[in-house]
Coordinates of C-alpha atoms in Angstrom, one line a residue:
M211 CA -0.5 -0.1 0.1
Y212 CA 1.4 3.4 -0.8
D213 CA 0.8 6.4 1.6
V214 CA -0.4 9.0 -1.6
I215 CA -1.7 8.4 -4.9
V216 CA -1.6 11.8 -6.6
I217 CA -3.9 11.5 -10.1
G218 CA -3.1 13.6 -12.9
C219 CA 0.7 15.3 -13.7
G220 CA -0.4 18.6 -15.3
I221 CA 1.8 21.1 -13.4
V222 CA -0.6 20.8 -9.9
G223 CA -0.4 16.7 -9.8
A224 CA 3.8 17.6 -10.8
A225 CA 4.2 20.1 -7.8
T226 CA 2.6 18.5 -5.4
A227 CA 4.7 15.0 -6.6
Y228 CA 7.9 17.7 -5.9
E229 CA 6.6 18.5 -2.5
L230 CA 5.8 15.2 -1.4
G231 CA 9.3 13.5 -2.9
K232 CA 11.0 15.5 0.2
R233 CA 8.7 13.6 2.7
Q234 CA 9.1 9.8 3.8
L235 CA 6.3 8.8 2.5
T236 CA 5.8 6.1 -0.5
T237 CA 4.0 8.4 -3.3
L238 CA 2.9 7.0 -6.5
V239 CA 1.6 9.4 -9.5
L240 CA -1.1 7.9 -12.2
E241 CA -0.8 9.6 -15.6
A242 CA -3.7 8.7 -17.9
E243 CA -1.1 9.9 -21.0
N244 CA 2.1 8.4 -22.2
D245 CA 4.0 11.4 -20.7
V246 CA 3.4 14.2 -17.8
S247 CA 1.8 18.1 -18.9
L248 CA 0.0 16.7 -21.8
G249 CA -3.4 18.9 -20.3
A250 CA -4.2 22.6 -20.3
T251 CA -0.1 22.6 -18.8
R252 CA 1.1 22.1 -22.6
A253 CA -1.3 25.0 -24.4
N254 CA -1.3 28.1 -22.1
S255 CA -0.5 31.2 -22.3
A256 CA 2.9 30.5 -20.5
I257 CA 2.8 33.4 -18.0
L258 CA 3.0 33.8 -14.3
H259 CA 0.8 36.3 -13.1
A260 CA 1.8 38.9 -10.7
G261 CA -1.5 38.7 -8.8
Y262 CA -3.7 42.1 -9.4
D263 CA -6.5 39.7 -11.1
P264 CA -8.1 37.2 -8.4
E265 CA -10.5 38.8 -6.1
P266 CA -8.6 39.6 -2.2
G267 CA -9.6 36.9 0.3
T268 CA -9.8 34.4 -2.5
L269 CA -7.7 31.1 -2.8
M270 CA -6.9 32.1 -5.8
A271 CA -5.3 35.3 -4.6
K272 CA -3.5 34.0 -1.9
L273 CA -2.1 31.0 -4.2
N274 CA -0.9 33.6 -6.8
V275 CA 1.4 35.6 -5.0
E276 CA 2.7 33.0 -2.9
G277 CA 3.0 30.9 -6.0
A278 CA 4.7 33.1 -7.8
N279 CA 7.6 33.7 -5.3
R280 CA 8.2 30.2 -5.3
A281 CA 8.0 29.7 -8.9
K282 CA 10.7 31.9 -9.9
M283 CA 12.9 30.2 -7.0
L284 CA 12.0 26.5 -8.5
C285 CA 12.8 28.2 -11.7
Q286 CA 16.4 28.5 -10.8
K287 CA 16.6 25.7 -8.9
L288 CA 15.6 23.5 -11.7
S289 CA 17.0 24.8 -14.8
V290 CA 14.0 25.9 -16.0
H291 CA 13.4 28.8 -18.9
Y292 CA 12.1 32.0 -16.8
N293 CA 12.1 35.9 -18.1
Q294 CA 10.8 38.2 -15.2
I295 CA 9.6 40.4 -18.3
G296 CA 6.7 42.4 -16.4
S297 CA 3.0 42.9 -17.6
L298 CA 0.7 45.7 -18.8
V299 CA -2.8 45.5 -18.7
V300 CA -3.9 48.3 -21.4
A301 CA -7.0 50.6 -21.2
F302 CA -8.4 52.1 -24.2
S303 CA -11.0 54.0 -23.0
A304 CA -11.9 56.3 -19.6
E305 CA -14.1 53.5 -18.6
E306 CA -11.2 50.8 -18.7
L307 CA -8.7 53.7 -17.3
T308 CA -11.3 53.1 -13.7
L309 CA -10.8 49.4 -14.3
I310 CA -6.8 49.5 -14.1
R311 CA -7.0 51.3 -11.2
A312 CA -9.8 48.8 -9.6
L313 CA -7.4 46.4 -10.5
Y314 CA -4.4 48.1 -8.9
E315 CA -6.0 48.7 -5.9
R316 CA -6.9 45.1 -5.8
G317 CA -3.5 44.0 -6.6
V318 CA -2.4 46.1 -3.6
K319 CA -4.6 43.8 -0.9
N320 CA -3.1 40.7 -2.6
G321 CA -0.1 41.7 -1.7
V322 CA 1.6 42.2 -5.3
K323 CA 4.7 44.3 -5.4
E324 CA 5.3 47.3 -7.2
L325 CA 2.0 48.1 -9.0
E326 CA 2.2 51.4 -11.1
I327 CA -0.3 53.1 -13.3
L328 CA 1.4 54.6 -16.5
D329 CA 0.0 57.3 -18.3
Q330 CA 0.0 57.3 -22.1
S331 CA 3.1 58.9 -22.5
A332 CA 5.2 56.2 -20.3
L333 CA 3.4 53.6 -21.8
F334 CA 4.3 54.5 -25.4
E335 CA 8.0 54.2 -23.8
K336 CA 7.7 51.2 -22.9
E337 CA 5.8 49.8 -25.4
P338 CA 6.2 52.6 -28.8
N339 CA 4.5 49.5 -31.2
L340 CA 0.6 49.5 -29.4
S341 CA -2.6 51.5 -31.1
H342 CA -2.0 55.1 -30.5
K343 CA -6.1 54.5 -29.1
A344 CA -3.7 53.0 -25.8
L345 CA -5.1 56.0 -23.0
G346 CA -2.4 54.2 -20.1
A347 CA -1.8 50.5 -18.3
L348 CA -1.6 48.9 -15.1
Y349 CA 2.0 48.0 -15.1
A350 CA 3.5 45.2 -12.6
P351 CA 6.6 44.0 -13.4
T352 CA 6.7 41.2 -11.2
A353 CA 4.9 39.1 -13.9
A354 CA 7.1 36.5 -15.5
I355 CA 7.0 34.0 -18.3
V356 CA 8.2 30.8 -18.6
N357 CA 8.2 27.5 -20.5
P358 CA 5.3 25.9 -18.9
W359 CA 5.8 22.0 -20.1
E360 CA 9.9 22.4 -19.6
F361 CA 8.5 23.3 -15.6
C362 CA 5.9 20.7 -15.2
L363 CA 8.8 17.7 -16.3
A364 CA 11.5 19.7 -14.0
L365 CA 9.3 19.5 -11.0
A366 CA 8.2 15.6 -12.0
E367 CA 11.7 14.4 -13.0
T368 CA 13.2 16.0 -9.7
A369 CA 10.4 14.0 -7.7
V370 CA 11.3 10.7 -9.3
K371 CA 15.0 11.3 -8.8
N372 CA 13.3 11.4 -4.5
D373 CA 11.9 8.3 -5.2
V374 CA 8.4 9.1 -6.3
E375 CA 6.9 6.6 -8.4
I376 CA 5.1 7.7 -11.6
A377 CA 2.9 5.3 -13.4
L378 CA 2.2 6.7 -17.4
N379 CA -1.0 5.5 -19.6
N380 CA -2.7 4.8 -16.6
R381 CA -6.4 6.2 -16.8
V382 CA -8.6 5.9 -13.5
T383 CA -11.6 4.0 -13.7
A384 CA -12.4 3.5 -10.5
I385 CA -11.9 4.0 -6.9
K386 CA -13.3 2.6 -3.2
Q387 CA -13.2 2.8 0.2
I388 CA -10.8 -0.3 1.8
T389 CA -9.6 -0.3 5.4
D390 CA -7.4 2.3 6.2
G391 CA -7.5 4.3 2.8
Y392 CA -8.4 3.2 -1.0
E393 CA -8.3 1.1 -3.6
V394 CA -7.7 2.7 -7.3
T395 CA -8.1 1.0 -10.6
T396 CA -6.8 2.2 -13.9
N397 CA -6.8 0.5 -17.0
K398 CA -3.6 -1.8 -16.2
A399 CA -3.4 -2.4 -12.7
T400 CA -5.1 -1.9 -9.1
Y401 CA -3.7 0.0 -6.7
Q402 CA -3.8 1.0 -2.9
T403 CA -3.3 3.6 -0.8
K404 CA -3.9 5.5 2.6
Y405 CA -4.1 9.3 0.6
I406 CA -5.2 10.6 -2.7
F407 CA -5.0 14.3 -4.1
N408 CA -6.8 14.8 -7.2
A409 CA -5.1 16.5 -9.6
A410 CA -6.8 15.9 -13.0
G411 CA -7.5 18.9 -14.9
V412 CA -10.6 18.6 -16.9
H413 CA -11.3 15.5 -15.2
S414 CA -11.4 16.1 -12.0
D415 CA -14.9 16.3 -11.3
D416 CA -15.1 12.7 -12.9
I417 CA -12.6 11.5 -10.7
H418 CA -14.1 13.5 -7.5
N419 CA -17.8 11.6 -8.2
L420 CA -15.8 8.2 -8.4
I421 CA -15.4 8.8 -4.0
A422 CA -18.4 11.4 -3.4
E423 CA -21.1 13.1 -4.3
P424 CA -21.2 15.8 -7.3
N425 CA -21.0 19.7 -5.2
F426 CA -18.8 21.1 -8.4
E427 CA -18.9 20.5 -12.4
I428 CA -16.3 21.2 -14.7
K429 CA -17.2 23.3 -17.8
P430 CA -14.2 22.8 -20.4
N431 CA -12.9 25.9 -21.9
R432 CA -11.5 26.3 -25.3
G433 CA -8.2 29.2 -26.2
E434 CA -6.7 29.2 -29.6
Y435 CA -3.2 31.1 -30.4
Y436 CA -0.9 32.1 -32.8
L437 CA 2.9 31.2 -32.3
L438 CA 5.0 33.4 -34.5
D439 CA 8.4 33.2 -35.7
K440 CA 11.3 34.9 -33.7
S441 CA 11.5 37.8 -36.5
E442 CA 8.3 39.2 -34.5
G443 CA 9.5 38.1 -31.3
T444 CA 10.4 42.0 -30.1
V445 CA 7.5 43.3 -31.2
V446 CA 6.8 44.2 -27.6
Q447 CA 8.9 43.7 -24.7
H448 CA 6.1 43.2 -22.1
V449 CA 3.4 40.8 -21.9
V450 CA 0.5 43.0 -22.8
F451 CA -3.3 42.5 -21.8
Q452 CA -6.1 44.0 -22.8
C453 CA -8.8 44.6 -19.8
P454 CA -10.5 42.0 -18.6
S455 CA -13.7 40.7 -19.0
S456 CA -16.5 37.7 -17.9
S457 CA -15.2 35.2 -20.4
G458 CA -11.0 35.8 -19.3
K459 CA -7.9 37.7 -19.1
G460 CA -8.5 38.8 -23.1
V461 CA -6.2 37.9 -25.9
L462 CA -2.7 39.2 -24.8
I463 CA 0.7 39.5 -26.9
S464 CA 3.3 38.7 -25.3
P465 CA 7.5 37.2 -25.7
T466 CA 8.1 33.9 -25.0
V467 CA 11.0 32.7 -23.6
H468 CA 12.8 31.2 -26.2
G469 CA 12.5 34.6 -28.4
N470 CA 9.2 34.1 -30.8
L471 CA 5.8 35.9 -29.8
V472 CA 2.6 34.5 -28.6
V473 CA -0.8 35.8 -29.4
G474 CA -4.3 34.6 -27.9
P475 CA -6.5 33.2 -26.6
N476 CA -10.0 33.5 -27.7
S477 CA -12.5 32.0 -25.1
E478 CA -15.0 29.2 -26.3
S479 CA -17.1 26.9 -23.9
I480 CA -16.5 22.8 -26.2
R481 CA -19.2 20.1 -25.3
R482 CA -18.5 17.7 -22.6
N483 CA -17.5 14.4 -22.9
D484 CA -15.9 11.9 -20.8
L485 CA -13.3 10.8 -23.2
D486 CA -12.4 13.8 -24.9
S487 CA -13.1 17.4 -23.9
G488 CA -9.3 17.4 -22.3
N489 CA -8.1 16.7 -26.1
D490 CA -10.3 18.6 -27.9
T491 CA -7.7 20.8 -29.5
G492 CA -8.0 21.9 -33.0
N493 CA -8.4 25.1 -34.4
T494 CA -11.0 26.5 -36.0
I495 CA -11.3 29.9 -38.8
A496 CA -14.0 31.4 -36.5
G497 CA -11.2 31.2 -33.4
L498 CA -8.5 32.0 -34.8
K499 CA -10.0 35.3 -36.8
T500 CA -11.5 36.5 -33.4
V501 CA -7.9 35.9 -31.8
V502 CA -6.5 38.0 -35.1
D503 CA -9.1 40.9 -34.6
L504 CA -8.5 40.8 -30.5
A505 CA -5.0 41.0 -31.0
K506 CA -5.1 43.9 -33.7
K507 CA -6.5 46.5 -31.2
S508 CA -3.4 46.2 -29.1
V509 CA -0.8 46.3 -32.2
P510 CA -2.7 47.3 -35.5
D511 CA 0.7 46.0 -37.6
L512 CA 1.2 42.8 -35.6
N513 CA 2.5 40.4 -38.6
L514 CA 0.6 37.6 -38.8
R515 CA 2.0 36.1 -41.4
Q516 CA 5.0 35.6 -39.7
S517 CA 3.2 32.7 -37.9
I518 CA 4.5 29.2 -37.9
R519 CA 2.2 27.2 -35.7
N520 CA -1.3 27.7 -34.6
F521 CA -2.7 25.4 -31.2
S522 CA -5.0 25.6 -28.4
G523 CA -5.1 24.5 -25.3
V524 CA -8.4 23.5 -22.9
R525 CA -8.8 25.2 -19.3
A526 CA -10.6 23.4 -16.9
N527 CA -13.1 25.8 -15.6
S528 CA -16.0 25.2 -12.9
T529 CA -18.9 25.8 -11.3
A530 CA -17.3 27.3 -8.6
D531 CA -15.7 31.0 -8.4
D532 CA -12.4 29.8 -6.9
F533 CA -9.6 27.3 -6.8
I534 CA -11.9 24.2 -5.6
L535 CA -9.2 22.8 -2.4
Q536 CA -11.2 21.0 -0.7
E537 CA -11.3 17.0 1.5
A538 CA -14.0 15.3 -0.1
A539 CA -13.7 12.0 1.4
P540 CA -11.4 11.2 4.5
G541 CA -7.8 11.5 3.4
F542 CA -9.3 12.5 -0.8
I543 CA -8.4 16.1 -1.7
D544 CA -9.4 17.6 -4.6
L545 CA -7.6 19.6 -6.5
A546 CA -9.8 21.3 -8.8
G547 CA -11.3 24.0 -11.3
I548 CA -7.2 24.9 -11.8
K549 CA -7.9 27.5 -13.9
S550 CA -5.8 30.8 -14.2
P551 CA -3.7 31.7 -12.3
G552 CA -3.2 27.9 -12.3
L553 CA 0.0 27.6 -13.7
T554 CA 1.3 30.7 -11.6
A555 CA -0.3 29.3 -8.4
A556 CA 1.0 25.6 -8.7
P557 CA 3.8 25.6 -6.5
A558 CA 1.7 27.5 -3.9
I559 CA -1.2 24.8 -4.3
A560 CA 1.2 21.9 -3.8
V561 CA 2.0 23.0 -0.2
Y562 CA -1.4 24.4 0.8
A563 CA -2.6 20.8 -0.5
I564 CA -0.1 18.5 1.8
E565 CA -1.0 21.2 4.4
L566 CA -4.8 20.5 4.3
L567 CA -4.2 16.6 4.1
E568 CA -2.3 16.9 7.2
Q569 CA -4.9 19.3 9.1
A570 CA -7.9 16.2 7.9
V571 CA -5.5 13.5 9.1
G572 CA -3.8 14.9 12.4
K573 CA -0.6 14.7 11.9
K574 CA 2.2 16.2 10.5
F575 CA 4.2 14.2 7.7
K576 CA 8.4 13.9 8.3
Q577 CA 10.5 15.6 6.2
K578 CA 13.3 13.3 4.3
E579 CA 16.5 13.9 6.3
S580 CA 18.6 14.0 2.7
Y581 CA 16.5 14.7 -1.0
I582 CA 17.3 16.7 -4.0
D583 CA 15.6 20.1 -4.7
S584 CA 17.7 21.0 -7.9
R585 CA 18.5 19.9 -11.6
E586 CA 21.2 20.4 -13.6
K587 CA 20.8 20.6 -17.5
I588 CA 22.9 21.2 -20.3
I589 CA 21.4 23.5 -23.4
F590 CA 23.8 23.6 -25.6
Q591 CA 22.7 26.4 -27.5
E592 CA 23.0 28.7 -24.4
L593 CA 26.7 27.5 -23.6
D594 CA 29.6 29.8 -24.6
F595 CA 32.5 28.8 -27.0
K596 CA 34.7 27.1 -24.3
E597 CA 31.4 25.2 -22.5
K598 CA 30.3 23.6 -26.3
N599 CA 33.9 22.7 -26.9
E600 CA 34.2 20.7 -23.5
A601 CA 31.0 19.6 -24.0
I602 CA 32.0 18.0 -27.6
A603 CA 35.4 16.8 -26.1
K604 CA 33.1 14.4 -23.2
N605 CA 31.0 13.4 -25.8
N606 CA 31.3 14.2 -29.4
T607 CA 27.3 13.7 -30.2
Y608 CA 27.0 16.9 -28.6
G609 CA 28.8 18.7 -31.9
R610 CA 26.3 16.7 -33.9
V611 CA 23.4 19.2 -34.6
I612 CA 20.4 18.1 -36.0
C613 CA 17.6 20.7 -35.1
R614 CA 19.5 23.7 -37.2
C615 CA 16.4 26.2 -36.1
E616 CA 17.2 25.9 -32.5
T617 CA 20.5 24.4 -32.5
V618 CA 19.7 21.4 -30.5
T619 CA 22.5 18.4 -30.9
E620 CA 21.9 14.8 -30.7
G621 CA 23.8 15.0 -28.1
E622 CA 21.3 16.4 -26.1
I623 CA 18.6 14.4 -27.8
R624 CA 20.1 11.2 -26.4
T625 CA 20.3 12.1 -23.1
A626 CA 16.8 13.2 -23.0
V627 CA 15.8 9.8 -23.6
H628 CA 17.6 8.6 -21.0
S629 CA 16.0 11.1 -18.4
P630 CA 13.9 10.2 -15.4
I631 CA 10.6 10.6 -17.2
P632 CA 11.9 8.8 -20.6
P633 CA 9.8 10.6 -23.3
V634 CA 8.6 7.7 -26.1
S635 CA 7.4 10.4 -28.6
I636 CA 8.8 12.7 -31.3
D637 CA 7.1 15.7 -29.2
G638 CA 8.3 14.2 -26.3
I639 CA 11.6 15.4 -27.4
K640 CA 10.6 18.4 -28.4
R641 CA 9.2 19.1 -24.5
R642 CA 12.5 17.8 -23.4
C643 CA 14.8 19.9 -25.6
N644 CA 13.2 22.0 -27.9
A645 CA 14.1 19.7 -31.1
G646 CA 11.2 20.5 -33.3
M647 CA 10.1 24.1 -31.9
G648 CA 12.0 26.4 -34.4
R649 CA 10.6 27.9 -37.9
C650 CA 10.1 25.2 -39.9
Q651 CA 8.3 23.0 -36.9
G652 CA 10.3 19.7 -37.0
G653 CA 10.0 19.6 -40.9
F654 CA 13.6 19.1 -41.0
C655 CA 14.9 17.6 -37.9
G656 CA 11.8 15.3 -37.4
P657 CA 13.2 12.3 -39.5
R658 CA 16.6 12.2 -37.6
V659 CA 14.6 12.2 -34.2
V660 CA 12.7 9.6 -35.5
D661 CA 15.7 7.5 -36.1
I662 CA 17.7 8.3 -33.0
L663 CA 14.1 7.4 -30.6
A664 CA 13.9 3.8 -32.6
D665 CA 17.6 3.7 -32.3
E666 CA 17.8 4.5 -28.6
L667 CA 14.4 2.3 -27.7
D668 CA 15.3 -0.3 -29.7
R669 CA 12.5 -0.1 -31.6
S670 CA 11.0 0.1 -35.5
P671 CA 10.7 3.9 -36.5
L672 CA 6.8 2.6 -37.7
D673 CA 6.3 2.1 -33.8
I674 CA 7.5 5.5 -32.8
L675 CA 4.7 8.0 -32.4
Q676 CA 4.3 12.3 -32.9
D677 CA 2.7 12.4 -29.5
R678 CA -0.4 10.9 -27.7
E679 CA -1.0 7.0 -27.9
G680 CA -1.6 6.1 -31.6
S681 CA 0.0 9.4 -32.7
Y682 CA 1.7 7.2 -35.3
V683 CA 3.6 8.5 -38.3
L684 CA 5.2 6.4 -40.3
V685 CA 2.8 3.3 -41.9
E686 CA 6.1 1.4 -44.1
A687 CA 9.3 1.7 -45.1
T688 CA 10.2 3.6 -48.4
K689 CA 13.4 2.9 -51.0
G690 CA 13.8 -0.2 -49.5
G691 CA 14.9 0.5 -45.5
R692 CA 15.3 2.9 -43.2

């Protein structure tokens, strides 16, 4: 019997596993997909919000500000790309100027540091490419951008190094109470545990309902995006928001940690389907047109012809107005309804959730005498000339560039295959070392990544996946062989 099972390994599940790995507990993470971070974590705006948006007194408000501080520290420890570029909420009318003043006051109540309201002149000094109709903005210098799936992977990999087990391709189908805990059944096996954390994202209500009476419902919401080439990466220098509305924080324009520009999202409620609601990540003509029309309100000359990829993500919106962090049954903790600012708040949610469980069971979990809380990673493109030569001298595959757009080497890809949570797909490699993230989107390096994966995993190239289970890309050999 395990002490703890965490259901789901998006950013919240991974952060919870990371914190549990520091404690004298046997922990298992059950993930329905063949890799971590395949839900909302991999398809979002990649923003670590400052904390002025949530209503004061809510869990969102408390955990946003705390989570932003923890995330900054964790990204430094775990070698995760992070850049504190600040954010701007831009006002285009007198009414919106009143709204940003209200957001300023809310942020002060929430404990956000260094907030400032900019007039039109100060705003254009920071962002000269904004529409001349912009009248002012709320400036939050503590906002940051991050690589969200890299953050999730770093937390999960470090948890594994601290003896947390992760079982992929294990979709939970049933839970029942037993003496001293729970029996959890998946499509692969049955496990027993004393305690459970439900971090199942868009399926967190389904998991809750397996063991408790329904008291919330997930209402999936899809947001679509443009990812622009690095040639557009300096159009804005900050995260540029429009004033929030009832449908969300609006369409943003922001640099990414890799030098691209991300634009979006729209907001669309999608039909709930127990099996597919989290995977409904297609793009639509209407949705992308909405993104274009709203984005050009902020930057009229935005060059969307430089788009290298469109994508969408599904948010776990719920019938509650706040995060749902509750004991649903004895020793069963829901971490549900984690919409924005969920990425930011995740490290704080994890700490809060464990404290909630400790209060529920009436004991404090002991810390390990020693544990790993950091990660080092070789990113060849970011090494100086001397360091590159040293890496190649130790392993000559670091001298062979596979992804030309992002300067990712064979050595980095082969190392990624043997990481604590080994990838089994082309996109799994992309998430670990950025191969295929550039302008050609894997058009050049994709076949070589397939060859390397097949070689390292001792499989046929025909068995290599693009991403999720069943996403095969090759059907037969051509020209007489590999």
